[in-house]
C-alpha cells in the first residue's frame, strides 16, 4: 500500500507537468486549428531565462516575473513571425513553420548556453516532507497546486469573462466572430501570449525536478501531445485529465510491468485511444466546432 | 609574336595558379600532417573543443622537442558534427588528403563504429577514444584505443565493491542503450566471477523524467551496494536525488558519469560519498599531474578525459612515427603496438595485439562535491 501511494503521488506530479504543457497545445489549437510543435521549446526557453536571471543575482520572484514577461514577448514574436504571415494558408505550412521555429529555438539556446544541463533551485528551501510512508517532493506539491489553480482560473476566464468569451467565439468561428466586431487577430495574439506564458510556467516549475536542458521541452511535449489526444484535442478539461492519466499510467506500468518500457505504456494508451476513441475522453465537444 | 586571346588567358591562369601549386608542393614536404575528426558543431561541440585543446597541447610539446622525423607536426581538423554521418564525411575529406599520415577519431563508440569500414579501406592508423570493447576486437587492424574499454570498467567496479568495500549483495541499474546494456552485462559477469551475482538487474530508458519505480525496486531488493551505468548526467541527477529522498543510502560505485563534473553539479549532495571509475584522474600519476598543470596554464580550466586521451594519442603517435623512422602505415602500426610501459596522462600504456593501450581504471570518490583519487586497479589480461 505504501508503494502504491508513493507511485500515485509521483504519477500525479509528473502528470500535472504533462497537463500544463498540454493546456498550451489545446489553447493554440482551439484558436488557430494548428498544433504548435514549438510548445515544448517554450518551456525550455523559460527555464533558461529563469536560470540566467537567478545567476545574475536577482531574487527568485523577480526572476519568475521577468521570465514570464519574456515568454509573453516570445508569444508576440512567435505570432507575428510564425503564424501571422501564414494565417491564410492551410494548416500544413503553419505546422511546418512551428517545427522550424522549434529547431531554431533549441539551437539558439544551444549556441548561447552550451549543451551542459543547468541547475535551477526550487521555490522552497525544504526539498520535501515525509508523510507517514510517503515522501512528498515539495516541487511536485507546488506543481500539483498550480495545476489545480490553473484549471479553476481557466474555467473562470473562459466562461465568466468577456475576453474569455471573445476568445471562445474566435476559436469556434472566426468569420462570425469578426462580423460581431471581435478583432480576430488580437484574440489570436492573446492566445499565443497566454500559451507561451503557460508553457513557460510549466518549464519553470519542472526545471528544479528535471534540470534545465535543451531536450527538456521536447521530451515533455511528446507526452503532453499524447495527453492532448487522450483527453480530446481542443478540450481544456481533457488536456488536464489526459495529462494526469498518462503520468499515473506510465508510473504504475513502470513499477509493476517493466521499467525500460515506461514510455511504451504512454504510447500504447495513445494508440488505443486513436483506434477505439479517436475523439478522446471529452471528444463530443470538439464536434460542436464543426 | 602575336598573343591570341586564348593564349593570354591560359598564361594568366597558369601564372595565377603557379604560386598556389608551388605552395602546396612545398607544404607537402615541410610538415607531417595528422588529421583529427572532432565535433566543432552539434551537442558535443564543447567537448570537441576540449579534445582539440588536449591535442594541441601535445602537438606544441612534440614540435618544441624537434617534431617528427625532423619536421614540424601539423593538425588538420575536420568537423564531425557530433553525428555518425558527420564523422564519415569528415573522415573521407581528411582521407582524400594523401599527405595525412594518421588520424584521431572519436570518443564516441557509435561514431567510431560508423567510420570503421572506411578506416579499413584507407589503411592508415586511427587513434580512438570510444570504449565499446568490440571496436578493437572485430578484426580492424587500424584502430588504436587510448582509453580503457568497458570490459575493464565492469571488472574494476566489481573488484572495488567486493574486495575493497566488502559488499556482496549488488543491485545494478543501467540504461537500455548500447552503452548501458554492455556495461550492465560486463558488471554482472565480473560479479558472478567474484562469487557475488547481482540480486537486481534493472534497466531504464534514457531521458526518463521519473525514477521512483527504479528506486523502489532497488529498495525492495535488499541490496547493500549499488552499481550503475548511466548514459546521461540529467538522468543520473534525477535518480540520485530520488534515491536519497526515498531513503536509500547504500554505497554506490558507478561508471564514469557518476563522477563527471556536470553530474556533481546537477545532483549536489545526493552524490556525496559515491565512487566512480574514471579513466582520467589528475592525482593518479606524475604524468597526469604534469598534464593537468600544463592544461590549466594554457586554458585556465581543469582538464578531463575529453582532453587527456587526444593528448596521449598525439604524444604516443608522434613517438611511434619517430621510432618507425618512416610514415609507412604498417611501420607506424607496428611501432604503436610495440609501445609498452609508456606513462601517459590517462595511465600506463601497454598496447596489446588488439590495439588497446590501457587495461584498468582509476577509482575516484565524490568527497563532499570534490572528486578525489582513491586507487588504480589494473589487469594483466
PDB file of C-alpha atoms in Angstrom, chain A residues 71-266:
ATOM      1  CA  UNK A  71       7.635  34.420 -22.568  1.00  0.00           C
ATOM      2  CA  UNK A  72       4.794  36.855 -23.255  1.00  0.00           C
ATOM      3  CA  UNK A  73       7.151  38.733 -25.577  1.00  0.00           C
ATOM      4  CA  UNK A  74       8.172  35.466 -27.229  1.00  0.00           C
ATOM      5  CA  UNK A  75       4.449  34.721 -27.726  1.00  0.00           C
ATOM      6  CA  UNK A  76       4.066  38.043 -29.580  1.00  0.00           C
ATOM      7  CA  UNK A  77       7.154  37.437 -31.734  1.00  0.00           C
ATOM      8  CA  UNK A  78       6.047  33.872 -32.424  1.00  0.00           C
ATOM      9  CA  UNK A  79       2.600  35.009 -33.506  1.00  0.00           C
ATOM     10  CA  UNK A  80       3.938  37.777 -35.758  1.00  0.00           C
ATOM     11  CA  UNK A  81       6.853  35.788 -37.150  1.00  0.00           C
ATOM     12  CA  UNK A  82       5.483  32.263 -37.477  1.00  0.00           C
ATOM     13  CA  UNK A  83       1.695  32.276 -37.530  1.00  0.00           C
ATOM     14  CA  UNK A  84       0.608  35.666 -38.895  1.00  0.00           C
ATOM     15  CA  UNK A  85       2.390  35.560 -42.293  1.00  0.00           C
ATOM     16  CA  UNK A  86       0.863  32.120 -42.975  1.00  0.00           C
ATOM     17  CA  UNK A  87      -2.579  32.673 -41.474  1.00  0.00           C
ATOM     18  CA  UNK A  88      -4.415  32.460 -44.804  1.00  0.00           C
ATOM     19  CA  UNK A  89      -2.666  29.247 -45.826  1.00  0.00           C
ATOM     20  CA  UNK A  90      -3.732  25.710 -44.948  1.00  0.00           C
ATOM     21  CA  UNK A  91      -2.669  24.191 -41.643  1.00  0.00           C
ATOM     22  CA  UNK A  92       0.324  22.345 -43.155  1.00  0.00           C
ATOM     23  CA  UNK A  93       2.692  25.286 -43.801  1.00  0.00           C
ATOM     24  CA  UNK A  94       1.880  26.628 -40.328  1.00  0.00           C
ATOM     25  CA  UNK A  95       2.683  23.317 -38.645  1.00  0.00           C
ATOM     26  CA  UNK A  96       5.956  23.077 -40.568  1.00  0.00           C
ATOM     27  CA  UNK A  97       6.748  26.657 -39.566  1.00  0.00           C
ATOM     28  CA  UNK A  98       6.228  25.770 -35.876  1.00  0.00           C
ATOM     29  CA  UNK A  99       8.584  22.788 -36.280  1.00  0.00           C
ATOM     30  CA  UNK A 100      11.118  25.134 -37.853  1.00  0.00           C
ATOM     31  CA  UNK A 101      10.683  27.585 -35.002  1.00  0.00           C
ATOM     32  CA  UNK A 102      11.207  24.779 -32.501  1.00  0.00           C
ATOM     33  CA  UNK A 103      14.525  23.810 -34.151  1.00  0.00           C
ATOM     34  CA  UNK A 104      15.572  27.463 -34.237  1.00  0.00           C
ATOM     35  CA  UNK A 105      14.755  27.981 -30.549  1.00  0.00           C
ATOM     36  CA  UNK A 106      16.551  24.888 -29.287  1.00  0.00           C
ATOM     37  CA  UNK A 107      19.655  25.501 -31.401  1.00  0.00           C
ATOM     38  CA  UNK A 108      19.783  29.169 -30.428  1.00  0.00           C
ATOM     39  CA  UNK A 109      19.776  28.216 -26.766  1.00  0.00           C
ATOM     40  CA  UNK A 110      22.397  25.547 -27.508  1.00  0.00           C
ATOM     41  CA  UNK A 111      24.598  28.119 -29.230  1.00  0.00           C
ATOM     42  CA  UNK A 112      24.270  30.610 -26.369  1.00  0.00           C
ATOM     43  CA  UNK A 113      24.307  28.324 -23.360  1.00  0.00           C
ATOM     44  CA  UNK A 114      26.108  25.157 -24.480  1.00  0.00           C
ATOM     45  CA  UNK A 115      24.974  21.565 -24.074  1.00  0.00           C
ATOM     46  CA  UNK A 116      25.586  21.097 -20.344  1.00  0.00           C
ATOM     47  CA  UNK A 117      22.392  20.798 -18.254  1.00  0.00           C
ATOM     48  CA  UNK A 118      21.892  23.551 -15.676  1.00  0.00           C
ATOM     49  CA  UNK A 119      20.548  23.521 -12.136  1.00  0.00           C
ATOM     50  CA  UNK A 120      17.633  25.684 -11.002  1.00  0.00           C
ATOM     51  CA  UNK A 121      16.819  25.762  -7.286  1.00  0.00           C
ATOM     52  CA  UNK A 122      13.240  25.045  -6.276  1.00  0.00           C
ATOM     53  CA  UNK A 123      10.815  27.539  -4.734  1.00  0.00           C
ATOM     54  CA  UNK A 124      11.126  26.029  -1.285  1.00  0.00           C
ATOM     55  CA  UNK A 125      14.110  25.560   0.992  1.00  0.00           C
ATOM     56  CA  UNK A 126      12.891  22.152   2.165  1.00  0.00           C
ATOM     57  CA  UNK A 127      13.160  19.517  -0.574  1.00  0.00           C
ATOM     58  CA  UNK A 128      10.064  17.684   0.673  1.00  0.00           C
ATOM     59  CA  UNK A 129       8.096  16.221   3.569  1.00  0.00           C
ATOM     60  CA  UNK A 130       7.771  12.680   4.857  1.00  0.00           C
ATOM     61  CA  UNK A 131       4.058  11.977   5.396  1.00  0.00           C
ATOM     62  CA  UNK A 132       3.927   8.557   7.007  1.00  0.00           C
ATOM     63  CA  UNK A 133       5.362   6.116   4.472  1.00  0.00           C
ATOM     64  CA  UNK A 134       5.106   8.544   1.553  1.00  0.00           C
ATOM     65  CA  UNK A 135       7.697  11.146   0.632  1.00  0.00           C
ATOM     66  CA  UNK A 136       6.150  14.272  -0.876  1.00  0.00           C
ATOM     67  CA  UNK A 137       8.566  16.270  -3.004  1.00  0.00           C
ATOM     68  CA  UNK A 138       7.844  19.950  -2.369  1.00  0.00           C
ATOM     69  CA  UNK A 139       8.282  20.927  -6.020  1.00  0.00           C
ATOM     70  CA  UNK A 140       5.778  18.265  -7.121  1.00  0.00           C
ATOM     71  CA  UNK A 141       3.355  19.543  -4.460  1.00  0.00           C
ATOM     72  CA  UNK A 142       3.744  23.026  -5.954  1.00  0.00           C
ATOM     73  CA  UNK A 143       3.210  21.735  -9.499  1.00  0.00           C
ATOM     74  CA  UNK A 144       0.014  19.918  -8.471  1.00  0.00           C
ATOM     75  CA  UNK A 145      -1.211  23.024  -6.621  1.00  0.00           C
ATOM     76  CA  UNK A 146      -0.538  25.307  -9.597  1.00  0.00           C
ATOM     77  CA  UNK A 147      -2.309  22.898 -11.944  1.00  0.00           C
ATOM     78  CA  UNK A 148      -5.433  22.923  -9.765  1.00  0.00           C
ATOM     79  CA  UNK A 149      -5.362  26.732  -9.617  1.00  0.00           C
ATOM     80  CA  UNK A 150      -4.957  26.977 -13.378  1.00  0.00           C
ATOM     81  CA  UNK A 151      -7.913  24.676 -14.010  1.00  0.00           C
ATOM     82  CA  UNK A 152     -10.067  26.938 -11.831  1.00  0.00           C
ATOM     83  CA  UNK A 153      -8.651  30.077 -13.463  1.00  0.00           C
ATOM     84  CA  UNK A 154      -9.244  28.752 -16.980  1.00  0.00           C
ATOM     85  CA  UNK A 155     -12.836  27.881 -16.134  1.00  0.00           C
ATOM     86  CA  UNK A 156     -13.470  31.346 -14.710  1.00  0.00           C
ATOM     87  CA  UNK A 157     -11.593  33.105 -17.520  1.00  0.00           C
ATOM     88  CA  UNK A 158     -13.190  31.318 -20.477  1.00  0.00           C
ATOM     89  CA  UNK A 159     -16.706  31.016 -19.065  1.00  0.00           C
ATOM     90  CA  UNK A 160     -17.163  34.154 -16.935  1.00  0.00           C
ATOM     91  CA  UNK A 161     -15.170  36.996 -18.518  1.00  0.00           C
ATOM     92  CA  UNK A 162     -15.949  38.919 -21.700  1.00  0.00           C
ATOM     93  CA  UNK A 163     -12.399  38.472 -23.012  1.00  0.00           C
ATOM     94  CA  UNK A 164     -12.624  34.733 -22.409  1.00  0.00           C
ATOM     95  CA  UNK A 165     -15.924  34.554 -24.260  1.00  0.00           C
ATOM     96  CA  UNK A 166     -14.466  36.555 -27.165  1.00  0.00           C
ATOM     97  CA  UNK A 167     -11.568  34.073 -27.309  1.00  0.00           C
ATOM     98  CA  UNK A 168     -14.003  31.166 -27.341  1.00  0.00           C
ATOM     99  CA  UNK A 169     -16.065  32.798 -30.069  1.00  0.00           C
ATOM    100  CA  UNK A 170     -12.930  33.316 -32.164  1.00  0.00           C
ATOM    101  CA  UNK A 171     -11.885  29.705 -31.772  1.00  0.00           C
ATOM    102  CA  UNK A 172     -15.344  28.433 -32.742  1.00  0.00           C
ATOM    103  CA  UNK A 173     -15.931  30.569 -35.830  1.00  0.00           C
ATOM    104  CA  UNK A 174     -13.541  33.298 -36.924  1.00  0.00           C
ATOM    105  CA  UNK A 175     -15.799  34.814 -39.582  1.00  0.00           C
ATOM    106  CA  UNK A 176     -18.767  35.018 -37.290  1.00  0.00           C
ATOM    107  CA  UNK A 177     -16.639  36.474 -34.523  1.00  0.00           C
ATOM    108  CA  UNK A 178     -15.263  39.214 -36.780  1.00  0.00           C
ATOM    109  CA  UNK A 179     -18.796  40.016 -38.001  1.00  0.00           C
ATOM    110  CA  UNK A 180     -19.683  40.612 -34.360  1.00  0.00           C
ATOM    111  CA  UNK A 181     -16.864  43.135 -34.080  1.00  0.00           C
ATOM    112  CA  UNK A 182     -14.314  40.934 -32.379  1.00  0.00           C
ATOM    113  CA  UNK A 183     -10.774  41.587 -33.604  1.00  0.00           C
ATOM    114  CA  UNK A 184      -9.703  38.071 -34.585  1.00  0.00           C
ATOM    115  CA  UNK A 185      -6.010  38.848 -34.930  1.00  0.00           C
ATOM    116  CA  UNK A 186      -5.948  40.430 -31.459  1.00  0.00           C
ATOM    117  CA  UNK A 187      -7.642  37.365 -29.987  1.00  0.00           C
ATOM    118  CA  UNK A 188      -5.117  35.066 -31.675  1.00  0.00           C
ATOM    119  CA  UNK A 189      -2.302  37.282 -30.424  1.00  0.00           C
ATOM    120  CA  UNK A 190      -3.656  36.979 -26.878  1.00  0.00           C
ATOM    121  CA  UNK A 191      -3.898  33.197 -27.267  1.00  0.00           C
ATOM    122  CA  UNK A 192      -0.262  32.938 -28.322  1.00  0.00           C
ATOM    123  CA  UNK A 193       0.838  35.104 -25.424  1.00  0.00           C
ATOM    124  CA  UNK A 194      -1.191  33.051 -22.949  1.00  0.00           C
ATOM    125  CA  UNK A 195       0.092  29.737 -24.364  1.00  0.00           C
ATOM    126  CA  UNK A 196       3.695  30.892 -24.283  1.00  0.00           C
ATOM    127  CA  UNK A 197       3.299  32.004 -20.668  1.00  0.00           C
ATOM    128  CA  UNK A 198       1.611  28.708 -19.737  1.00  0.00           C
ATOM    129  CA  UNK A 199       4.339  26.680 -21.445  1.00  0.00           C
ATOM    130  CA  UNK A 200       6.929  28.835 -19.702  1.00  0.00           C
ATOM    131  CA  UNK A 201       5.254  28.326 -16.350  1.00  0.00           C
ATOM    132  CA  UNK A 202       5.406  24.554 -16.854  1.00  0.00           C
ATOM    133  CA  UNK A 203       9.098  24.797 -17.751  1.00  0.00           C
ATOM    134  CA  UNK A 204       9.987  26.907 -14.718  1.00  0.00           C
ATOM    135  CA  UNK A 205       8.034  24.652 -12.352  1.00  0.00           C
ATOM    136  CA  UNK A 206       9.527  21.437 -13.649  1.00  0.00           C
ATOM    137  CA  UNK A 207      13.107  22.732 -14.020  1.00  0.00           C
ATOM    138  CA  UNK A 208      14.141  22.064 -10.382  1.00  0.00           C
ATOM    139  CA  UNK A 209      12.993  18.431 -10.767  1.00  0.00           C
ATOM    140  CA  UNK A 210      14.212  17.546 -14.270  1.00  0.00           C
ATOM    141  CA  UNK A 211      17.069  20.108 -14.542  1.00  0.00           C
ATOM    142  CA  UNK A 212      17.345  22.636 -17.323  1.00  0.00           C
ATOM    143  CA  UNK A 213      18.485  21.141 -20.618  1.00  0.00           C
ATOM    144  CA  UNK A 214      17.938  21.684 -24.331  1.00  0.00           C
ATOM    145  CA  UNK A 215      15.939  18.447 -24.593  1.00  0.00           C
ATOM    146  CA  UNK A 216      13.685  19.100 -21.582  1.00  0.00           C
ATOM    147  CA  UNK A 217      10.999  20.719 -23.739  1.00  0.00           C
ATOM    148  CA  UNK A 218      10.785  18.095 -26.438  1.00  0.00           C
ATOM    149  CA  UNK A 219      10.610  15.139 -24.019  1.00  0.00           C
ATOM    150  CA  UNK A 220       7.753  16.693 -22.066  1.00  0.00           C
ATOM    151  CA  UNK A 221       5.988  17.957 -25.193  1.00  0.00           C
ATOM    152  CA  UNK A 222       5.846  14.494 -26.720  1.00  0.00           C
ATOM    153  CA  UNK A 223       3.983  13.158 -23.679  1.00  0.00           C
ATOM    154  CA  UNK A 224       1.857  16.291 -23.461  1.00  0.00           C
ATOM    155  CA  UNK A 225       0.882  15.817 -27.101  1.00  0.00           C
ATOM    156  CA  UNK A 226      -0.207  12.255 -26.308  1.00  0.00           C
ATOM    157  CA  UNK A 227      -2.117  13.582 -23.297  1.00  0.00           C
ATOM    158  CA  UNK A 228      -3.902  16.080 -25.538  1.00  0.00           C
ATOM    159  CA  UNK A 229      -5.097  13.343 -27.880  1.00  0.00           C
ATOM    160  CA  UNK A 230      -6.179  11.111 -24.984  1.00  0.00           C
ATOM    161  CA  UNK A 231      -8.096  13.959 -23.403  1.00  0.00           C
ATOM    162  CA  UNK A 232      -9.693  15.049 -26.668  1.00  0.00           C
ATOM    163  CA  UNK A 233      -7.951  17.585 -28.890  1.00  0.00           C
ATOM    164  CA  UNK A 234      -9.245  21.043 -28.242  1.00  0.00           C
ATOM    165  CA  UNK A 235     -10.644  20.419 -24.789  1.00  0.00           C
ATOM    166  CA  UNK A 236      -9.175  22.156 -21.731  1.00  0.00           C
ATOM    167  CA  UNK A 237     -10.502  19.659 -19.185  1.00  0.00           C
ATOM    168  CA  UNK A 238      -9.400  16.853 -21.495  1.00  0.00           C
ATOM    169  CA  UNK A 239      -5.810  18.097 -21.514  1.00  0.00           C
ATOM    170  CA  UNK A 240      -5.698  18.106 -17.714  1.00  0.00           C
ATOM    171  CA  UNK A 241      -7.324  14.669 -17.303  1.00  0.00           C
ATOM    172  CA  UNK A 242      -5.257  13.225 -20.163  1.00  0.00           C
ATOM    173  CA  UNK A 243      -2.005  14.523 -18.647  1.00  0.00           C
ATOM    174  CA  UNK A 244      -2.741  13.216 -15.167  1.00  0.00           C
ATOM    175  CA  UNK A 245      -3.906   9.825 -16.511  1.00  0.00           C
ATOM    176  CA  UNK A 246      -0.759   9.478 -18.610  1.00  0.00           C
ATOM    177  CA  UNK A 247       1.508  10.278 -15.652  1.00  0.00           C
ATOM    178  CA  UNK A 248      -0.193   7.739 -13.410  1.00  0.00           C
ATOM    179  CA  UNK A 249      -0.391   5.008 -16.068  1.00  0.00           C
ATOM    180  CA  UNK A 250       3.280   5.191 -17.022  1.00  0.00           C
ATOM    181  CA  UNK A 251       4.441   5.273 -13.391  1.00  0.00           C
ATOM    182  CA  UNK A 252       2.410   2.200 -12.435  1.00  0.00           C
ATOM    183  CA  UNK A 253       3.261   0.438 -15.681  1.00  0.00           C
ATOM    184  CA  UNK A 254       6.952   1.003 -14.989  1.00  0.00           C
ATOM    185  CA  UNK A 255       6.698  -0.214 -11.384  1.00  0.00           C
ATOM    186  CA  UNK A 256       4.591  -3.324 -11.958  1.00  0.00           C
ATOM    187  CA  UNK A 257       5.340  -4.410 -15.526  1.00  0.00           C
ATOM    188  CA  UNK A 258       8.601  -3.050 -16.959  1.00  0.00           C
ATOM    189  CA  UNK A 259      10.789  -0.008 -16.340  1.00  0.00           C
ATOM    190  CA  UNK A 260      12.521   0.136 -19.758  1.00  0.00           C
ATOM    191  CA  UNK A 261       9.119   0.173 -21.488  1.00  0.00           C
ATOM    192  CA  UNK A 262       7.814   3.057 -19.382  1.00  0.00           C
ATOM    193  CA  UNK A 263       7.409   5.367 -22.372  1.00  0.00           C
ATOM    194  CA  UNK A 264       5.837   2.482 -24.250  1.00  0.00           C
ATOM    195  CA  UNK A 265       2.844   2.413 -21.876  1.00  0.00           C
ATOM    196  CA  UNK A 266       2.124   6.058 -22.548  1.00  0.00           C
TER     197      UNK A 266
END
